[in-house]
Amino acid sequence: MKVSKCLILITLSALVISFAKAYDPSPLQDFCVAIDDPKNGVFVNGKFCKDPKQAKPEDFFFSGLNEAGNTVNDVKSNVTTVNVDQIPGLNTMGISLVRIDYAPYGQNPPHTHPRATEILVLLEGTLYVGFVSSNQDNNRLFAKMLHPGDVFVFPIGMIHFQVNVGKTPAVAFAGLSSQNAGVITIADTVFGSTPPINPEILAQAFKLDVNVVKDLEAKFKN
């Protein structure tokens, strides 16, 4: 009798847990093309869906990743993004793509993607890449030197970077596990926020003189 009661309790507990965790992580239709006009649309995953019968090949197409991005800027790199804003058919698909061009000694500075893991493949040049783990993992640096054909993964949410250590341009492509991965560039975010963070707070956090922080905020001011 006691065994039967235990089995019943275990079964009920399992059912409760299964109901509490029940969800469908996949799209419930073949596709859900993004549409800016909410009329006759259904709100799903952040974008309104076009009537599937009105979907067309152009909703799943983008052209231009064969062209190098403009790397004439402070960091000497350029990221060409292909996400749901460029390909509406990516809506609900949980994937996007970027092309990254690096001038000699250019970098994609330390940043994080709040909604995606990134997998990068190097096509041309030589990159030094890496990510830093969380505080709980003692902020360990995982870094590698990449050559054409090499692949590296940046786990979701981890601060990571890429630097072209060669004398020639470098080109990489990366896939991200979100239709809109988001990006938070650390220096721009911390020193270029609107309104700016109190310099004394940042001076204490980064162990810097407050005047140094004020100078950094002036440089990163939007």
PDB file of C-alpha atoms in Angstrom:
ATOM      1  CA  MET A   1       0.000   0.000   0.000  1.00  0.00           C
ATOM      2  CA  LYS A   2       2.805   2.355   0.932  1.00  0.00           C
ATOM      3  CA  VAL A   3       4.578   1.471  -2.313  1.00  0.00           C
ATOM      4  CA  SER A   4       1.406   2.198  -4.307  1.00  0.00           C
ATOM      5  CA  LYS A   5       0.996   5.577  -2.622  1.00  0.00           C
ATOM      6  CA  CYS A   6       4.627   6.411  -3.334  1.00  0.00           C
ATOM      7  CA  LEU A   7       4.178   5.473  -6.992  1.00  0.00           C
ATOM      8  CA  ILE A   8       1.050   7.627  -7.213  1.00  0.00           C
ATOM      9  CA  LEU A   9       2.857  10.575  -5.628  1.00  0.00           C
ATOM     10  CA  ILE A  10       5.833  10.134  -7.957  1.00  0.00           C
ATOM     11  CA  THR A  11       3.518   9.930 -10.976  1.00  0.00           C
ATOM     12  CA  LEU A  12       1.581  13.027  -9.906  1.00  0.00           C
ATOM     13  CA  SER A  13       4.824  14.908  -9.260  1.00  0.00           C
ATOM     14  CA  ALA A  14       6.118  13.977 -12.698  1.00  0.00           C
ATOM     15  CA  LEU A  15       2.880  15.163 -14.296  1.00  0.00           C
ATOM     16  CA  VAL A  16       3.003  18.469 -12.428  1.00  0.00           C
ATOM     17  CA  ILE A  17       6.608  19.032 -13.485  1.00  0.00           C
ATOM     18  CA  SER A  18       5.845  18.103 -17.094  1.00  0.00           C
ATOM     19  CA  PHE A  19       2.892  20.509 -17.205  1.00  0.00           C
ATOM     20  CA  ALA A  20       4.937  23.257 -15.573  1.00  0.00           C
ATOM     21  CA  LYS A  21       7.704  22.861 -18.160  1.00  0.00           C
ATOM     22  CA  ALA A  22       5.498  22.155 -21.163  1.00  0.00           C
ATOM     23  CA  TYR A  23       6.241  24.349 -24.193  1.00  0.00           C
ATOM     24  CA  ASP A  24       6.959  24.035 -27.879  1.00  0.00           C
ATOM     25  CA  PRO A  25      10.293  25.642 -28.748  1.00  0.00           C
ATOM     26  CA  SER A  26       9.734  25.268 -32.491  1.00  0.00           C
ATOM     27  CA  PRO A  27       7.564  27.309 -34.877  1.00  0.00           C
ATOM     28  CA  LEU A  28       4.022  25.977 -35.158  1.00  0.00           C
ATOM     29  CA  GLN A  29       3.852  26.679 -38.892  1.00  0.00           C
ATOM     30  CA  ASP A  30       6.135  26.138 -41.896  1.00  0.00           C
ATOM     31  CA  PHE A  31       7.290  29.750 -41.703  1.00  0.00           C
ATOM     32  CA  CYS A  32       6.293  33.099 -40.212  1.00  0.00           C
ATOM     33  CA  VAL A  33       7.387  35.934 -42.511  1.00  0.00           C
ATOM     34  CA  ALA A  34       7.883  39.258 -40.723  1.00  0.00           C
ATOM     35  CA  ILE A  35       5.610  42.156 -41.669  1.00  0.00           C
ATOM     36  CA  ASP A  36       5.738  45.749 -40.412  1.00  0.00           C
ATOM     37  CA  ASP A  37       2.013  46.384 -40.881  1.00  0.00           C
ATOM     38  CA  PRO A  38       0.064  44.735 -38.018  1.00  0.00           C
ATOM     39  CA  LYS A  39      -3.158  44.647 -40.035  1.00  0.00           C
ATOM     40  CA  ASN A  40      -4.267  41.062 -40.613  1.00  0.00           C
ATOM     41  CA  GLY A  41      -1.155  39.834 -38.809  1.00  0.00           C
ATOM     42  CA  VAL A  42      -0.524  37.617 -35.799  1.00  0.00           C
ATOM     43  CA  PHE A  43       1.993  38.731 -33.172  1.00  0.00           C
ATOM     44  CA  VAL A  44       4.594  35.972 -32.848  1.00  0.00           C
ATOM     45  CA  ASN A  45       8.202  36.126 -31.549  1.00  0.00           C
ATOM     46  CA  GLY A  46       8.446  39.894 -31.768  1.00  0.00           C
ATOM     47  CA  LYS A  47       7.301  40.315 -35.390  1.00  0.00           C
ATOM     48  CA  PHE A  48       3.924  40.257 -37.058  1.00  0.00           C
ATOM     49  CA  CYS A  49       3.442  37.417 -39.515  1.00  0.00           C
ATOM     50  CA  LYS A  50       2.406  37.836 -43.103  1.00  0.00           C
ATOM     51  CA  ASP A  51      -0.361  35.625 -44.405  1.00  0.00           C
ATOM     52  CA  PRO A  52       1.607  32.505 -45.518  1.00  0.00           C
ATOM     53  CA  LYS A  53      -0.298  32.546 -48.816  1.00  0.00           C
ATOM     54  CA  GLN A  54       1.236  35.948 -49.575  1.00  0.00           C
ATOM     55  CA  ALA A  55       4.834  34.837 -48.921  1.00  0.00           C
ATOM     56  CA  LYS A  56       7.204  35.145 -51.880  1.00  0.00           C
ATOM     57  CA  PRO A  57      10.792  34.063 -52.649  1.00  0.00           C
ATOM     58  CA  GLU A  58      12.114  37.562 -51.872  1.00  0.00           C
ATOM     59  CA  ASP A  59      11.026  37.078 -48.256  1.00  0.00           C
ATOM     60  CA  PHE A  60      13.771  34.464 -47.913  1.00  0.00           C
ATOM     61  CA  PHE A  61      16.517  36.153 -49.951  1.00  0.00           C
ATOM     62  CA  PHE A  62      19.406  38.586 -49.428  1.00  0.00           C
ATOM     63  CA  SER A  63      22.154  39.602 -51.832  1.00  0.00           C
ATOM     64  CA  GLY A  64      25.432  41.351 -51.166  1.00  0.00           C
ATOM     65  CA  LEU A  65      27.574  39.296 -48.800  1.00  0.00           C
ATOM     66  CA  ASN A  66      30.148  38.921 -51.579  1.00  0.00           C
ATOM     67  CA  GLU A  67      30.999  42.608 -51.110  1.00  0.00           C
ATOM     68  CA  ALA A  68      33.487  43.774 -48.473  1.00  0.00           C
ATOM     69  CA  GLY A  69      32.247  46.164 -45.809  1.00  0.00           C
ATOM     70  CA  ASN A  70      33.780  49.592 -45.209  1.00  0.00           C
ATOM     71  CA  THR A  71      36.511  49.258 -42.574  1.00  0.00           C
ATOM     72  CA  VAL A  72      37.484  52.945 -42.508  1.00  0.00           C
ATOM     73  CA  ASN A  73      36.527  53.614 -38.894  1.00  0.00           C
ATOM     74  CA  ASP A  74      38.045  53.697 -35.410  1.00  0.00           C
ATOM     75  CA  VAL A  75      38.108  49.908 -34.962  1.00  0.00           C
ATOM     76  CA  LYS A  76      39.033  49.120 -38.584  1.00  0.00           C
ATOM     77  CA  SER A  77      36.300  46.527 -39.036  1.00  0.00           C
ATOM     78  CA  ASN A  78      32.789  46.228 -40.403  1.00  0.00           C
ATOM     79  CA  VAL A  79      29.937  43.858 -39.571  1.00  0.00           C
ATOM     80  CA  THR A  80      27.332  43.241 -42.276  1.00  0.00           C
ATOM     81  CA  THR A  81      24.265  41.790 -40.578  1.00  0.00           C
ATOM     82  CA  VAL A  82      21.678  39.537 -42.185  1.00  0.00           C
ATOM     83  CA  ASN A  83      18.905  39.015 -39.664  1.00  0.00           C
ATOM     84  CA  VAL A  84      15.117  39.230 -39.635  1.00  0.00           C
ATOM     85  CA  ASP A  85      15.286  42.899 -40.637  1.00  0.00           C
ATOM     86  CA  GLN A  86      17.024  41.957 -43.890  1.00  0.00           C
ATOM     87  CA  ILE A  87      15.303  38.598 -44.501  1.00  0.00           C
ATOM     88  CA  PRO A  88      11.730  38.682 -43.146  1.00  0.00           C
ATOM     89  CA  GLY A  89      11.448  34.916 -43.636  1.00  0.00           C
ATOM     90  CA  LEU A  90      13.880  34.424 -40.746  1.00  0.00           C
ATOM     91  CA  ASN A  91      11.088  35.358 -38.344  1.00  0.00           C
ATOM     92  CA  THR A  92      10.718  32.613 -35.663  1.00  0.00           C
ATOM     93  CA  MET A  93      13.559  30.602 -37.229  1.00  0.00           C
ATOM     94  CA  GLY A  94      16.118  31.336 -34.506  1.00  0.00           C
ATOM     95  CA  ILE A  95      19.065  31.950 -36.827  1.00  0.00           C
ATOM     96  CA  SER A  96      20.924  34.810 -38.531  1.00  0.00           C
ATOM     97  CA  LEU A  97      24.220  35.523 -40.259  1.00  0.00           C
ATOM     98  CA  VAL A  98      26.951  38.165 -40.376  1.00  0.00           C
ATOM     99  CA  ARG A  99      29.952  38.918 -42.562  1.00  0.00           C
ATOM    100  CA  ILE A 100      32.864  40.562 -40.740  1.00  0.00           C
ATOM    101  CA  ASP A 101      35.616  42.428 -42.584  1.00  0.00           C
ATOM    102  CA  TYR A 102      38.820  43.441 -40.819  1.00  0.00           C
ATOM    103  CA  ALA A 103      41.451  45.838 -42.099  1.00  0.00           C
ATOM    104  CA  PRO A 104      45.040  44.971 -41.136  1.00  0.00           C
ATOM    105  CA  TYR A 105      45.238  45.163 -37.331  1.00  0.00           C
ATOM    106  CA  GLY A 106      41.515  45.887 -37.155  1.00  0.00           C
ATOM    107  CA  GLN A 107      39.292  44.388 -34.488  1.00  0.00           C
ATOM    108  CA  ASN A 108      35.731  43.534 -33.584  1.00  0.00           C
ATOM    109  CA  PRO A 109      36.060  44.945 -30.059  1.00  0.00           C
ATOM    110  CA  PRO A 110      34.880  43.192 -26.887  1.00  0.00           C
ATOM    111  CA  HIS A 111      31.124  42.742 -27.057  1.00  0.00           C
ATOM    112  CA  THR A 112      28.364  40.289 -26.219  1.00  0.00           C
ATOM    113  CA  HIS A 113      25.227  38.942 -27.883  1.00  0.00           C
ATOM    114  CA  PRO A 114      22.476  38.734 -25.248  1.00  0.00           C
ATOM    115  CA  ARG A 115      20.311  36.354 -27.258  1.00  0.00           C
ATOM    116  CA  ALA A 116      22.650  34.121 -29.267  1.00  0.00           C
ATOM    117  CA  THR A 117      25.561  31.752 -29.420  1.00  0.00           C
ATOM    118  CA  GLU A 118      27.901  32.562 -32.319  1.00  0.00           C
ATOM    119  CA  ILE A 119      29.886  30.195 -34.511  1.00  0.00           C
ATOM    120  CA  LEU A 120      32.538  31.872 -36.675  1.00  0.00           C
ATOM    121  CA  VAL A 121      34.502  30.553 -39.642  1.00  0.00           C
ATOM    122  CA  LEU A 122      37.533  32.414 -40.986  1.00  0.00           C
ATOM    123  CA  LEU A 123      37.849  32.607 -44.770  1.00  0.00           C
ATOM    124  CA  GLU A 124      40.813  34.944 -45.229  1.00  0.00           C
ATOM    125  CA  GLY A 125      43.608  36.294 -43.037  1.00  0.00           C
ATOM    126  CA  THR A 126      44.675  35.520 -39.483  1.00  0.00           C
ATOM    127  CA  LEU A 127      42.578  36.320 -36.433  1.00  0.00           C
ATOM    128  CA  TYR A 128      43.225  36.189 -32.717  1.00  0.00           C
ATOM    129  CA  VAL A 129      39.839  35.482 -31.112  1.00  0.00           C
ATOM    130  CA  GLY A 130      38.539  34.701 -27.673  1.00  0.00           C
ATOM    131  CA  PHE A 131      35.850  34.949 -25.024  1.00  0.00           C
ATOM    132  CA  VAL A 132      35.871  35.393 -21.251  1.00  0.00           C
ATOM    133  CA  SER A 133      33.779  33.145 -19.030  1.00  0.00           C
ATOM    134  CA  SER A 134      31.538  34.366 -16.218  1.00  0.00           C
ATOM    135  CA  ASN A 135      32.534  35.482 -12.708  1.00  0.00           C
ATOM    136  CA  GLN A 136      31.443  32.059 -11.428  1.00  0.00           C
ATOM    137  CA  ASP A 137      34.099  30.509 -13.684  1.00  0.00           C
ATOM    138  CA  ASN A 138      36.754  32.996 -12.530  1.00  0.00           C
ATOM    139  CA  ASN A 139      36.641  34.993 -15.785  1.00  0.00           C
ATOM    140  CA  ARG A 140      38.835  32.578 -17.710  1.00  0.00           C
ATOM    141  CA  LEU A 141      40.031  33.622 -21.171  1.00  0.00           C
ATOM    142  CA  PHE A 142      39.488  31.079 -23.950  1.00  0.00           C
ATOM    143  CA  ALA A 143      41.473  32.245 -26.982  1.00  0.00           C
ATOM    144  CA  LYS A 144      42.893  30.843 -30.217  1.00  0.00           C
ATOM    145  CA  MET A 145      44.769  31.969 -33.309  1.00  0.00           C
ATOM    146  CA  LEU A 146      42.611  31.270 -36.362  1.00  0.00           C
ATOM    147  CA  HIS A 147      43.678  30.582 -39.935  1.00  0.00           C
ATOM    148  CA  PRO A 148      41.490  30.149 -43.042  1.00  0.00           C
ATOM    149  CA  GLY A 149      39.085  27.259 -42.522  1.00  0.00           C
ATOM    150  CA  ASP A 150      39.244  27.406 -38.722  1.00  0.00           C
ATOM    151  CA  VAL A 151      36.040  27.627 -36.686  1.00  0.00           C
ATOM    152  CA  PHE A 152      35.464  29.066 -33.207  1.00  0.00           C
ATOM    153  CA  VAL A 153      32.372  29.231 -30.992  1.00  0.00           C
ATOM    154  CA  PHE A 154      31.401  32.109 -28.691  1.00  0.00           C
ATOM    155  CA  PRO A 155      28.812  30.907 -26.118  1.00  0.00           C
ATOM    156  CA  ILE A 156      25.691  32.978 -25.613  1.00  0.00           C
ATOM    157  CA  GLY A 157      26.147  36.046 -23.427  1.00  0.00           C
ATOM    158  CA  MET A 158      29.942  35.758 -23.131  1.00  0.00           C
ATOM    159  CA  ILE A 159      32.100  38.813 -23.806  1.00  0.00           C
ATOM    160  CA  HIS A 160      34.192  38.054 -26.888  1.00  0.00           C
ATOM    161  CA  PHE A 161      36.394  39.685 -29.510  1.00  0.00           C
ATOM    162  CA  GLN A 162      38.301  39.162 -32.748  1.00  0.00           C
ATOM    163  CA  VAL A 163      41.524  40.904 -33.828  1.00  0.00           C
ATOM    164  CA  ASN A 164      43.225  40.785 -37.219  1.00  0.00           C
ATOM    165  CA  VAL A 165      46.875  40.214 -36.335  1.00  0.00           C
ATOM    166  CA  GLY A 166      47.989  40.065 -39.968  1.00  0.00           C
ATOM    167  CA  LYS A 167      49.238  42.637 -42.451  1.00  0.00           C
ATOM    168  CA  THR A 168      46.450  41.824 -44.916  1.00  0.00           C
ATOM    169  CA  PRO A 169      42.644  42.132 -44.673  1.00  0.00           C
ATOM    170  CA  ALA A 170      40.689  39.303 -43.039  1.00  0.00           C
ATOM    171  CA  VAL A 171      37.178  38.031 -43.730  1.00  0.00           C
ATOM    172  CA  ALA A 172      34.961  35.870 -41.533  1.00  0.00           C
ATOM    173  CA  PHE A 173      31.365  34.685 -41.571  1.00  0.00           C
ATOM    174  CA  ALA A 174      29.409  33.857 -38.439  1.00  0.00           C
ATOM    175  CA  GLY A 175      26.074  32.226 -37.688  1.00  0.00           C
ATOM    176  CA  LEU A 176      24.053  33.250 -34.648  1.00  0.00           C
ATOM    177  CA  SER A 177      21.323  31.289 -32.886  1.00  0.00           C
ATOM    178  CA  SER A 178      18.749  34.071 -32.995  1.00  0.00           C
ATOM    179  CA  GLN A 179      16.836  35.930 -35.673  1.00  0.00           C
ATOM    180  CA  ASN A 180      17.956  39.090 -33.839  1.00  0.00           C
ATOM    181  CA  ALA A 181      20.959  38.332 -31.629  1.00  0.00           C
ATOM    182  CA  GLY A 182      21.496  41.868 -30.371  1.00  0.00           C
ATOM    183  CA  VAL A 183      24.933  43.294 -29.635  1.00  0.00           C
ATOM    184  CA  ILE A 184      26.346  45.133 -26.627  1.00  0.00           C
ATOM    185  CA  THR A 185      29.774  46.655 -27.300  1.00  0.00           C
ATOM    186  CA  ILE A 186      31.347  46.943 -23.866  1.00  0.00           C
ATOM    187  CA  ALA A 187      33.274  50.228 -24.197  1.00  0.00           C
ATOM    188  CA  ASP A 188      30.481  51.991 -26.089  1.00  0.00           C
ATOM    189  CA  THR A 189      27.897  50.809 -23.569  1.00  0.00           C
ATOM    190  CA  VAL A 190      29.818  51.657 -20.410  1.00  0.00           C
ATOM    191  CA  PHE A 191      31.421  54.938 -21.473  1.00  0.00           C
ATOM    192  CA  GLY A 192      28.938  56.083 -24.102  1.00  0.00           C
ATOM    193  CA  SER A 193      25.559  55.529 -22.455  1.00  0.00           C
ATOM    194  CA  THR A 194      22.765  58.114 -22.661  1.00  0.00           C
ATOM    195  CA  PRO A 195      22.647  59.760 -20.197  1.00  0.00           C
ATOM    196  CA  PRO A 196      26.214  59.022 -19.069  1.00  0.00           C
ATOM    197  CA  ILE A 197      26.920  56.922 -16.002  1.00  0.00           C
ATOM    198  CA  ASN A 198      28.236  58.944 -13.068  1.00  0.00           C
ATOM    199  CA  PRO A 199      32.061  59.109 -13.596  1.00  0.00           C
ATOM    200  CA  GLU A 200      32.690  58.429  -9.906  1.00  0.00           C
ATOM    201  CA  ILE A 201      30.842  55.121 -10.170  1.00  0.00           C
ATOM    202  CA  LEU A 202      32.941  54.032 -13.141  1.00  0.00           C
ATOM    203  CA  ALA A 203      36.141  55.331 -11.556  1.00  0.00           C
ATOM    204  CA  GLN A 204      35.566  53.082  -8.542  1.00  0.00           C
ATOM    205  CA  ALA A 205      34.473  50.112 -10.665  1.00  0.00           C
ATOM    206  CA  PHE A 206      37.439  50.288 -13.047  1.00  0.00           C
ATOM    207  CA  LYS A 207      39.940  51.552 -10.452  1.00  0.00           C
ATOM    208  CA  LEU A 208      40.659  54.669 -12.509  1.00  0.00           C
ATOM    209  CA  ASP A 209      41.077  58.331 -11.758  1.00  0.00           C
ATOM    210  CA  VAL A 210      37.745  60.109 -12.225  1.00  0.00           C
ATOM    211  CA  ASN A 211      39.322  62.476 -14.769  1.00  0.00           C
ATOM    212  CA  VAL A 212      40.341  59.496 -16.900  1.00  0.00           C
ATOM    213  CA  VAL A 213      36.738  58.309 -16.864  1.00  0.00           C
ATOM    214  CA  LYS A 214      35.486  61.764 -17.851  1.00  0.00           C
ATOM    215  CA  ASP A 215      37.929  61.744 -20.772  1.00  0.00           C
ATOM    216  CA  LEU A 216      36.725  58.292 -21.870  1.00  0.00           C
ATOM    217  CA  GLU A 217      33.085  59.359 -21.647  1.00  0.00           C
ATOM    218  CA  ALA A 218      33.880  62.408 -23.796  1.00  0.00           C
ATOM    219  CA  LYS A 219      35.477  60.144 -26.439  1.00  0.00           C
ATOM    220  CA  PHE A 220      32.584  57.679 -26.494  1.00  0.00           C
ATOM    221  CA  LYS A 221      29.809  60.275 -26.263  1.00  0.00           C
ATOM    222  CA  ASN A 222      27.174  59.606 -28.917  1.00  0.00           C
TER     223      ASN A 222
END
